[in-house]
Coordinates of C-alpha atoms and ligand atoms in Angstrom, one line a residue:
M36 CA 111.0 101.4 82.5
Q37 CA 111.1 98.0 80.7
D38 CA 108.9 96.3 83.2
T39 CA 106.3 99.1 83.3
P40 CA 103.0 97.7 82.0
W41 CA 101.7 99.3 78.9
W42 CA 98.6 100.8 80.6
K43 CA 100.8 103.0 82.8
S44 CA 101.6 105.2 79.8
A45 CA 98.3 104.7 78.0
V46 CA 95.3 106.9 77.5
I47 CA 92.0 105.1 77.3
Y48 CA 89.0 106.4 75.4
Q49 CA 85.5 105.4 76.4
I50 CA 82.9 104.7 73.7
Y51 CA 79.2 104.6 74.5
P52 CA 78.4 102.6 71.4
R53 CA 74.7 103.6 70.9
S54 CA 75.7 107.2 70.7
F55 CA 79.0 107.0 68.9
Y56 CA 78.4 106.4 65.1
D57 CA 75.5 104.8 63.3
S58 CA 76.6 103.0 60.1
N59 CA 73.2 101.8 58.9
G60 CA 70.7 104.6 59.5
D61 CA 68.6 103.0 62.3
G62 CA 69.5 105.8 64.6
I63 CA 71.6 103.7 67.0
G64 CA 75.4 103.6 66.9
D65 CA 77.0 100.3 66.2
L66 CA 80.2 98.3 65.9
K67 CA 80.6 98.9 62.1
G68 CA 80.3 102.6 63.0
I69 CA 83.2 102.4 65.5
V70 CA 85.4 100.7 62.8
L71 CA 84.6 103.6 60.5
K72 CA 85.9 106.1 63.1
L73 CA 89.0 104.2 64.2
D74 CA 91.2 106.5 62.1
Y75 CA 89.8 109.5 64.0
L76 CA 90.8 107.8 67.3
A77 CA 94.2 106.9 66.0
E78 CA 94.7 110.5 65.1
L79 CA 93.8 111.5 68.6
G80 CA 96.5 109.1 69.7
I81 CA 94.7 106.9 72.2
D82 CA 95.9 103.4 73.1
A83 CA 92.8 101.6 74.1
I84 CA 89.0 101.8 73.8
W85 CA 86.7 100.9 76.8
L86 CA 83.6 99.8 75.1
S87 CA 80.4 100.2 77.1
P88 CA 78.3 96.9 76.9
V89 CA 77.5 95.6 73.4
Y90 CA 76.3 92.1 74.5
R91 CA 72.9 90.8 73.8
S92 CA 70.5 92.7 76.0
P93 CA 66.9 93.8 76.3
Q94 CA 68.4 97.3 76.7
D95 CA 66.5 98.2 79.8
D96 CA 69.6 100.0 81.1
N97 CA 71.3 100.5 77.7
G98 CA 73.1 97.2 77.8
Y99 CA 74.1 97.0 81.4
D100 CA 71.4 94.3 81.6
I101 CA 73.0 91.4 79.8
S102 CA 71.0 88.4 78.5
D103 CA 73.9 86.7 76.8
Y104 CA 77.5 87.5 77.7
Q105 CA 78.8 85.6 74.6
D106 CA 76.9 87.3 71.9
I107 CA 76.5 90.8 70.5
D108 CA 73.2 92.6 70.5
P109 CA 71.7 92.8 67.0
I110 CA 71.3 96.6 67.4
F111 CA 75.1 96.8 67.5
G112 CA 76.0 94.0 65.0
N113 CA 77.3 90.5 65.5
L114 CA 80.4 88.6 66.6
T115 CA 81.9 88.9 63.1
D116 CA 81.7 92.7 63.5
M117 CA 83.2 92.4 66.9
D118 CA 86.1 90.4 65.6
A119 CA 86.6 92.9 62.8
L120 CA 86.7 95.7 65.4
I121 CA 89.3 94.0 67.5
A122 CA 91.4 93.3 64.4
E123 CA 91.0 96.8 62.8
A124 CA 91.8 98.4 66.2
A125 CA 94.9 96.2 66.6
K126 CA 96.2 97.4 63.2
R127 CA 96.2 100.9 64.7
G128 CA 97.8 99.9 67.9
I129 CA 94.5 100.2 69.8
R130 CA 93.3 97.5 72.3
I131 CA 89.6 96.8 73.0
I132 CA 88.5 96.8 76.7
M133 CA 85.2 95.1 77.3
D134 CA 82.7 96.2 80.0
L135 CA 82.0 93.3 82.2
V136 CA 78.7 93.5 84.2
L137 CA 79.1 90.8 86.8
N138 CA 77.0 92.0 89.7
H139 CA 73.8 91.2 87.9
T140 CA 72.3 89.9 84.6
S141 CA 69.2 90.7 82.7
D142 CA 66.0 89.0 84.0
E143 CA 65.9 87.6 80.4
H144 CA 69.2 85.8 80.8
P145 CA 68.5 82.1 80.5
W146 CA 69.9 81.6 84.0
F147 CA 67.3 83.8 85.5
V148 CA 64.5 82.5 83.3
E149 CA 65.3 79.1 84.8
A150 CA 66.0 80.4 88.3
K151 CA 62.6 82.0 88.8
K152 CA 60.7 78.8 87.8
S153 CA 61.0 77.2 91.2
R154 CA 63.2 76.9 94.3
K155 CA 64.3 73.5 93.1
N156 CA 65.5 74.7 89.7
P157 CA 69.3 74.0 89.3
Y158 CA 69.8 77.7 88.5
H159 CA 67.7 79.1 91.4
D160 CA 70.9 79.6 93.4
Y161 CA 72.5 81.7 90.7
Y162 CA 70.6 84.6 92.1
V163 CA 70.0 86.1 95.6
W164 CA 66.6 85.1 97.1
R165 CA 65.0 85.8 100.5
D166 CA 61.8 84.5 102.0
G167 CA 58.9 86.7 102.8
D168 CA 55.3 87.0 101.8
E169 CA 53.7 89.1 99.2
N170 CA 53.2 91.9 101.6
T171 CA 56.3 91.8 103.7
L172 CA 59.6 92.7 102.1
P173 CA 62.7 91.0 103.5
N174 CA 64.1 94.4 104.5
D175 CA 64.1 98.0 103.4
L176 CA 67.1 97.9 101.0
K177 CA 66.6 100.4 98.1
S178 CA 67.4 100.0 94.5
A179 CA 69.8 102.6 93.0
F180 CA 67.1 103.2 90.4
C181 CA 64.3 104.0 93.0
G182 CA 62.0 101.8 94.9
S183 CA 62.7 98.6 96.8
A184 CA 65.6 96.3 95.9
W185 CA 63.4 93.3 96.3
E186 CA 60.9 91.8 93.8
W187 CA 58.3 89.2 94.6
V188 CA 58.2 86.0 92.5
P189 CA 55.0 84.0 93.2
E190 CA 56.3 80.8 91.6
C191 CA 59.0 80.6 94.2
G192 CA 57.2 82.4 97.0
Q193 CA 60.4 84.4 97.4
Y194 CA 61.9 87.8 96.7
Y195 CA 65.0 88.3 94.5
L196 CA 67.5 91.1 95.0
H197 CA 68.0 93.8 92.4
Q198 CA 70.3 96.7 93.3
F199 CA 69.5 98.3 90.0
S200 CA 66.3 97.9 87.9
V201 CA 63.8 95.0 88.4
K202 CA 65.2 93.7 85.1
Q203 CA 68.7 93.5 86.6
P204 CA 68.6 90.6 89.2
D205 CA 71.7 90.4 91.3
L206 CA 74.0 87.3 90.8
N207 CA 74.8 85.2 93.8
W208 CA 78.6 85.3 94.0
E209 CA 78.5 82.9 97.0
N210 CA 77.7 80.1 94.6
P211 CA 81.0 78.7 93.2
K212 CA 79.2 77.6 90.0
V213 CA 78.3 81.2 89.2
R214 CA 81.9 82.2 89.7
K215 CA 83.2 79.4 87.5
E216 CA 80.8 80.2 84.7
I217 CA 81.9 83.8 84.8
Y218 CA 85.6 83.0 84.6
Q219 CA 85.0 80.7 81.6
M220 CA 83.1 83.5 79.9
I221 CA 85.9 85.9 80.5
Q222 CA 88.5 83.5 79.2
W223 CA 86.4 83.2 76.0
W224 CA 86.7 87.0 75.5
V225 CA 90.4 86.9 76.2
D226 CA 90.8 84.2 73.6
R227 CA 89.0 86.4 71.1
G228 CA 91.7 89.0 71.5
V229 CA 90.4 91.7 73.8
G230 CA 92.9 93.7 75.7
G231 CA 91.2 94.0 79.1
F232 CA 88.1 94.7 81.1
R233 CA 86.2 97.4 82.9
L234 CA 84.3 95.8 85.8
D235 CA 80.9 97.4 86.4
V236 CA 80.0 98.2 90.0
I237 CA 82.5 95.6 91.1
D238 CA 82.6 96.7 94.7
L239 CA 79.0 95.3 95.1
I240 CA 79.7 91.6 94.3
G241 CA 80.5 90.7 97.9
K242 CA 77.1 92.1 99.0
E243 CA 75.6 91.1 102.3
P244 CA 71.9 92.0 101.9
D245 CA 70.9 90.9 105.4
T246 CA 73.3 93.3 107.1
G247 CA 72.8 96.0 104.5
V248 CA 76.6 96.0 103.7
M249 CA 76.4 96.1 99.9
A250 CA 79.7 97.6 98.8
E251 CA 82.9 96.2 100.2
G252 CA 81.5 93.1 101.7
K253 CA 83.9 90.7 103.5
M254 CA 84.1 88.5 100.4
L255 CA 84.8 91.2 97.9
H256 CA 88.6 91.0 97.9
P257 CA 88.8 87.2 98.1
Y258 CA 86.5 87.0 95.0
L259 CA 88.6 89.5 93.2
K260 CA 91.8 87.6 94.0
E261 CA 90.2 84.4 92.8
M262 CA 89.0 85.9 89.6
S263 CA 92.3 87.6 89.0
S264 CA 94.3 84.5 89.3
A265 CA 91.8 82.5 87.2
V266 CA 91.7 84.9 84.2
F267 CA 93.3 88.4 84.5
Q268 CA 97.0 87.6 84.9
Q269 CA 97.7 86.9 81.3
K270 CA 98.4 88.6 78.0
E271 CA 99.1 92.0 79.6
L272 CA 95.4 92.5 80.3
V273 CA 94.4 95.8 81.9
T274 CA 91.5 95.7 84.4
V275 CA 89.7 98.7 85.9
G276 CA 87.0 98.3 88.5
E277 CA 84.2 100.7 89.1
A278 CA 84.1 101.3 92.8
W279 CA 82.0 104.1 94.1
S280 CA 82.9 103.1 97.7
A281 CA 86.7 103.2 97.1
T282 CA 89.0 105.0 99.5
P283 CA 92.8 105.1 99.1
Q284 CA 93.1 102.4 101.8
R285 CA 90.9 100.1 99.9
A286 CA 92.6 101.0 96.6
F287 CA 95.9 99.6 97.8
L288 CA 94.2 96.2 97.7
Y289 CA 92.4 96.7 94.4
S290 CA 95.4 98.1 92.5
S291 CA 98.3 96.6 94.5
P292 CA 101.5 96.5 92.3
D293 CA 101.7 92.7 92.9
G294 CA 98.8 92.4 90.4
S295 CA 96.8 90.1 92.6
E296 CA 93.5 91.9 92.0
L297 CA 93.1 94.7 89.3
S298 CA 95.2 97.2 87.5
M299 CA 93.3 100.1 89.0
V300 CA 89.8 101.4 90.1
F301 CA 87.6 104.3 89.3
Q302 CA 87.1 106.1 92.5
F303 CA 84.4 108.8 92.8
E304 CA 85.3 111.0 95.7
H305 CA 85.9 114.0 93.4
I306 CA 82.6 113.4 91.7
V307 CA 80.2 113.1 94.6
L308 CA 80.7 114.1 98.2
D309 CA 78.9 112.6 101.2
Q310 CA 75.4 113.9 101.3
Q311 CA 74.5 116.5 103.8
P312 CA 71.8 115.7 106.3
G313 CA 68.4 115.9 104.5
G314 CA 70.1 115.8 101.0
E315 CA 68.5 113.6 98.5
K316 CA 70.6 110.6 97.5
W317 CA 70.2 111.1 93.8
D318 CA 71.6 114.6 93.4
L319 CA 75.3 115.5 93.3
A320 CA 76.4 117.1 96.5
P321 CA 78.1 120.4 96.3
L322 CA 81.8 120.1 95.8
P323 CA 83.8 123.1 97.1
F324 CA 86.9 123.8 95.1
A325 CA 89.2 123.4 98.2
K326 CA 87.7 119.9 98.6
F327 CA 88.2 119.0 95.0
K328 CA 91.9 119.9 95.3
E329 CA 92.2 118.0 98.6
I330 CA 90.7 114.8 97.1
F331 CA 93.0 114.7 94.1
T332 CA 96.0 115.5 96.3
K333 CA 95.1 112.7 98.7
W334 CA 94.7 110.1 95.9
Q335 CA 97.9 111.2 94.1
T336 CA 100.0 111.1 97.3
S337 CA 98.6 108.0 98.9
L338 CA 98.8 105.7 95.9
Y339 CA 102.3 106.8 94.9
Q340 CA 104.3 103.6 94.4
K341 CA 101.6 101.6 96.2
G342 CA 98.8 101.5 93.7
W343 CA 97.6 103.1 90.5
N344 CA 95.1 105.9 89.8
S345 CA 92.6 106.1 87.0
L346 CA 92.0 109.8 86.0
F347 CA 88.6 110.9 84.8
L348 CA 86.2 113.7 85.1
N349 CA 83.2 112.3 83.3
N350 CA 81.7 109.1 81.8
H351 CA 78.4 107.8 80.5
D352 CA 76.8 108.2 84.0
L353 CA 77.9 111.7 84.7
P354 CA 77.4 115.2 83.5
R355 CA 79.9 116.6 80.9
A356 CA 83.2 117.7 82.5
V357 CA 83.2 121.2 81.0
S358 CA 79.6 121.8 82.2
R359 CA 80.3 120.6 85.7
F360 CA 83.8 121.8 86.5
G361 CA 84.5 124.4 83.8
D362 CA 82.4 127.0 82.0
D363 CA 80.3 125.7 79.1
G364 CA 79.5 129.3 78.0
E365 CA 82.0 132.0 77.2
Y366 CA 85.1 130.0 78.2
R367 CA 84.0 126.7 77.0
E368 CA 87.1 125.9 74.9
K369 CA 89.5 127.4 77.3
S370 CA 88.1 125.7 80.4
A371 CA 87.8 122.4 78.6
K372 CA 91.6 122.6 77.8
M373 CA 92.3 123.6 81.4
L374 CA 90.5 120.6 82.8
A375 CA 92.3 118.3 80.4
L376 CA 95.7 119.7 81.3
M377 CA 94.9 119.5 85.0
L378 CA 93.9 115.8 84.7
H379 CA 96.5 114.6 82.2
G380 CA 99.3 116.1 84.2
M381 CA 98.7 113.8 87.2
Q382 CA 99.9 110.3 87.8
G383 CA 97.6 107.5 86.6
T384 CA 95.8 106.4 83.5
P385 CA 93.7 109.1 81.9
Y386 CA 90.3 108.3 80.5
I387 CA 88.6 110.4 77.8
Y388 CA 84.8 110.0 77.5
Q389 CA 83.6 110.3 73.9
G390 CA 83.1 114.0 72.9
E391 CA 85.1 115.3 75.9
E392 CA 87.9 115.8 73.4
L393 CA 85.6 118.2 71.5
G394 CA 84.4 120.0 74.7
M395 CA 80.9 118.7 74.3
T396 CA 78.4 120.0 76.9
N397 CA 75.3 119.1 78.9
V398 CA 71.8 119.5 77.5
R399 CA 68.5 120.9 78.7
Y400 CA 65.7 118.9 77.1
E401 CA 61.9 118.6 77.6
L402 CA 61.1 115.5 79.6
S403 CA 59.9 113.6 76.5
D404 CA 63.4 113.9 74.9
Y405 CA 65.0 112.0 77.8
R406 CA 65.6 108.2 77.6
D407 CA 67.5 107.1 80.7
I408 CA 65.7 104.7 83.1
E409 CA 67.4 106.1 86.2
L410 CA 66.4 109.7 85.3
L411 CA 62.8 108.8 84.4
N412 CA 62.3 106.7 87.6
M413 CA 63.7 109.6 89.6
Y414 CA 61.3 112.0 87.9
R415 CA 58.3 109.8 88.7
E416 CA 59.3 109.2 92.3
R417 CA 59.8 112.9 92.9
K418 CA 56.5 113.9 91.3
E419 CA 54.8 111.5 93.7
K420 CA 56.6 113.1 96.6
G421 CA 55.3 116.5 95.6
Y422 CA 58.5 118.2 94.2
S423 CA 57.8 121.0 91.7
E424 CA 58.4 120.4 88.0
Q425 CA 61.1 123.0 88.0
E426 CA 63.0 121.5 90.9
I427 CA 63.0 118.1 89.2
M428 CA 64.1 119.4 85.9
D429 CA 66.9 121.4 87.5
S430 CA 68.2 118.2 89.0
I431 CA 68.0 116.5 85.7
Y432 CA 69.9 119.3 83.9
A433 CA 72.7 119.1 86.5
K434 CA 73.0 115.4 87.0
G435 CA 71.0 113.4 84.5
R436 CA 72.9 110.6 82.8
D437 CA 71.6 111.6 79.3
N438 CA 73.8 114.7 79.5
A439 CA 76.6 112.4 78.4
R440 CA 74.6 110.2 76.2
T441 CA 73.6 112.5 73.4
P442 CA 75.1 111.5 70.0
M443 CA 78.7 112.2 69.2
Q444 CA 79.0 115.5 67.2
W445 CA 80.8 114.6 64.1
S446 CA 79.9 117.5 61.8
G447 CA 77.5 120.3 61.2
E448 CA 75.3 118.1 58.9
P449 CA 71.8 117.1 60.1
N450 CA 71.9 115.2 63.4
A451 CA 75.6 116.1 63.8
G452 CA 76.5 113.6 61.1
F453 CA 75.8 110.8 63.7
T454 CA 73.1 109.1 61.7
E455 CA 71.2 109.3 58.5
G456 CA 68.1 108.2 60.3
T457 CA 66.4 109.4 63.5
P458 CA 68.7 109.3 66.4
W459 CA 67.6 107.2 69.4
I460 CA 68.0 110.4 71.5
R461 CA 68.1 114.0 70.4
V462 CA 71.3 115.5 69.3
N463 CA 72.6 118.4 71.4
P464 CA 71.4 121.5 69.4
N465 CA 74.9 123.1 69.7
Y466 CA 76.5 120.7 67.1
G467 CA 76.7 123.4 64.5
S468 CA 79.5 125.1 66.5
I469 CA 80.9 122.1 68.4
N470 CA 81.8 119.2 66.1
A471 CA 84.8 117.0 65.1
E472 CA 85.0 118.1 61.5
E473 CA 85.6 121.7 62.5
E474 CA 87.9 120.9 65.3
L475 CA 90.1 118.7 63.1
Q476 CA 90.7 121.7 60.8
D477 CA 91.5 124.1 63.6
P478 CA 95.0 123.6 65.1
D479 CA 93.9 125.4 68.3
S480 CA 90.9 123.2 68.9
V481 CA 90.1 121.3 72.1
F482 CA 90.7 118.1 70.0
H483 CA 94.3 119.1 69.1
F484 CA 95.0 120.1 72.7
Y485 CA 94.0 116.6 73.8
Q486 CA 96.2 115.2 71.0
K487 CA 99.2 117.1 72.4
L488 CA 98.6 116.0 75.9
I489 CA 98.5 112.3 74.7
Q490 CA 101.8 112.9 72.8
L491 CA 103.4 114.4 75.9
R492 CA 102.6 111.3 77.9
K493 CA 104.4 109.2 75.4
T494 CA 107.5 111.4 75.4
I495 CA 107.9 112.9 78.9
P496 CA 108.7 110.1 81.4
V497 CA 108.1 112.3 84.5
L498 CA 104.4 112.3 83.6
I499 CA 104.3 108.6 84.3
D500 CA 106.6 108.2 87.3
G501 CA 107.1 111.6 88.7
K502 CA 106.1 112.2 92.4
F503 CA 103.2 114.5 92.8
E504 CA 103.4 117.4 95.2
P505 CA 100.7 120.1 95.6
V506 CA 101.7 123.7 95.2
L507 CA 99.6 126.8 96.3
S508 CA 97.4 124.4 98.2
E509 CA 95.6 127.2 100.0
H510 CA 94.9 129.3 96.9
P511 CA 91.1 129.6 96.5
D512 CA 91.2 129.7 92.6
I513 CA 94.3 127.8 91.5
F514 CA 95.0 124.1 91.3
A515 CA 98.7 123.6 90.9
Y516 CA 101.2 120.8 91.5
T517 CA 104.6 119.6 90.5
R518 CA 105.8 116.2 89.3
T519 CA 109.4 115.2 90.0
D520 CA 111.8 112.5 89.2
E521 CA 115.7 112.3 89.0
K522 CA 115.9 114.0 85.7
S523 CA 113.2 116.7 85.7
C524 CA 110.6 118.6 87.4
L525 CA 107.3 119.6 85.9
L526 CA 104.8 122.3 87.0
V527 CA 101.1 122.2 86.2
I528 CA 99.2 125.4 87.1
C529 CA 95.5 126.0 86.4
N530 CA 93.1 128.8 87.0
F531 CA 89.6 127.4 87.8
T532 CA 87.9 130.8 87.4
G533 CA 86.8 133.2 84.6
R534 CA 88.8 135.9 86.3
E535 CA 92.5 137.0 86.3
V536 CA 94.1 135.7 89.4
R537 CA 97.5 136.3 91.0
Y538 CA 99.8 134.2 93.0
D539 CA 103.3 134.0 94.5
L540 CA 105.7 131.2 93.9
A541 CA 109.2 131.3 95.4
E542 CA 110.6 129.1 92.7
V543 CA 111.1 130.8 89.3
W544 CA 109.5 128.8 86.5
E545 CA 109.6 131.3 83.6
D546 CA 113.1 129.9 82.6
G547 CA 111.6 126.4 82.2
E548 CA 110.3 125.0 78.9
L549 CA 106.6 125.6 78.3
L550 CA 105.4 122.3 77.1
L551 CA 101.8 123.3 76.7
S552 CA 99.5 126.2 77.5
N553 CA 95.9 127.1 76.6
E554 CA 96.9 130.8 76.5
E555 CA 98.2 132.3 73.2
N556 CA 100.4 134.7 75.1
G557 CA 102.5 132.1 76.9
F558 CA 103.2 131.8 80.6
A559 CA 103.8 134.8 82.8
Q560 CA 104.7 133.9 86.3
G561 CA 102.5 135.5 89.0
L562 CA 99.5 135.9 86.8
L563 CA 96.9 133.6 85.3
R564 CA 94.3 134.8 82.8
P565 CA 90.7 133.3 82.9
Y566 CA 90.9 129.5 82.9
E567 CA 94.6 129.7 82.0
A568 CA 96.5 126.4 82.3
N569 CA 100.2 125.7 81.8
M570 CA 102.6 122.8 81.9
V571 CA 106.2 123.8 82.3
I572 CA 109.3 121.5 82.6
K573 CA 112.8 122.1 84.0
R574 CA 115.4 119.5 83.3
K575 CA 118.0 119.0 85.9
E576 CA 121.5 119.8 84.8
G577 CA 124.2 117.1 84.7
V578 CA 121.7 114.3 84.5
S579 CA 121.0 112.6 81.2
Ligands
GLC296 C1 77.3 101.2 86.5 C2 77.1 101.6 85.1 C3 75.8 102.2 84.9 C4 74.8 101.1 85.1 C5 75.0 100.5 86.5 C6 74.2 99.2 86.6 O1 77.2 102.2 87.4 O2 78.2 102.5 84.8 O3 75.6 102.8 83.6 O4 73.5 101.7 85.1 O5 76.3 100.2 86.7 O6 74.8 98.2 85.8
CA297 CA1 72.9 101.4 63.7

């Protein structure tokens, strides 16, 4: 295993900085706050932190609209704080992964400020422009945040493209100068000591706005190869691309073991299915359990030895895992552990989104307590279309991005111990019973369950290399699989319901070693109690 890159046995923790920990009482989490919580993360056992954007930004989309890639936004601190974070994390064996937003910048980025002055400006070509007149859009492309993807600029007599908000103009990757500036900027961060990058909506950079092909344009993979050889193939960097359009076939390219593009991609097939006819694009489509199993099985088997999976159930754009796939009521702890075991038993690099290790849940707020631009735009658009208030709020409760963005629940103190001031977004009212302080004291907490899973990944090689095979694939309530290598075979078996369920397995597993279970009474073959999950290993005789 000498040549195996570090990130194949790593667990990565995502921090959404504004909601993690506020060190100065202004209600917004910051870099100094992260440093203060590094010991907590070291205790959990993670290897790297993916830091959502902390660059200088007008914060129209909470930092995914960058106005200076080489500076820190004052709400989060400054470059000295960033250097301190990198150094303090390194002392604990933790690497920092920066979030690179390369598809677009902020409209307040100096490049765009220049670009929109006139067609002759040297920066004009850094962005994507199309002719038209004030009343005729170039075409009917839509922004992901509602409305047209085109915005008129009278000074130029042209429209610019924005796949997200009007304050997020799309960069023109066809311009070699843009690509060069980007690679230089990335190198600057590498030289500062970061351990890798998460690449925001990277499948969009090869966009072809005239044909409507936005994801996976012809030039996407050539650009990735160029960027990879320019800056990614050094210093053991890990790179993970966000690719909503990814299929296993495409993932072979992105995460090919030859390292010519990225280490891995986030794929979203298990998050959102194709919309049914008439379904509204914004909502999550229903995800039948059989389909959920089928999707994971497909990705596990097709990438085996040909690519690398990233494993996640939630992030800052998605509802909380336990609320979506488990039960955030009676079986909250048990189902949170079950989901963790299901995910961490598979092949790939697991990602934990802040608070997931506590079993944090979705929220149901009044409209005025929400902050997310996507959610608020959707609300306005649906109001105009005549949706009822209840319908809109139900969509927000199920899918709104603020579900994941409420402050980290550190303790039962006011505002969950997140800030001494007024938090930028309300704290989930359940922090009295769900918080880190209590979970650290309880050996059976969700936190300690995650800690054990992370430790297992460091000590049980079959978790890294073992071949995945589905078991009980037709079972309507159970997700089970084995992982096998020359020395051992491991079984993961999970009940996705709040009922007792029964099953038949020809192979006897009760004589194996129970590595981890969320059930106090151990593993009893043939029966699973509500949301029960087990990981059992059998070592092959005569092999050492
Ligand atoms: C990604 C980010 C999301 C952001 C969008 C635009 O999907 O994860 O938070 O709004 O890109 O940058
Ligand atoms: Ca602060």
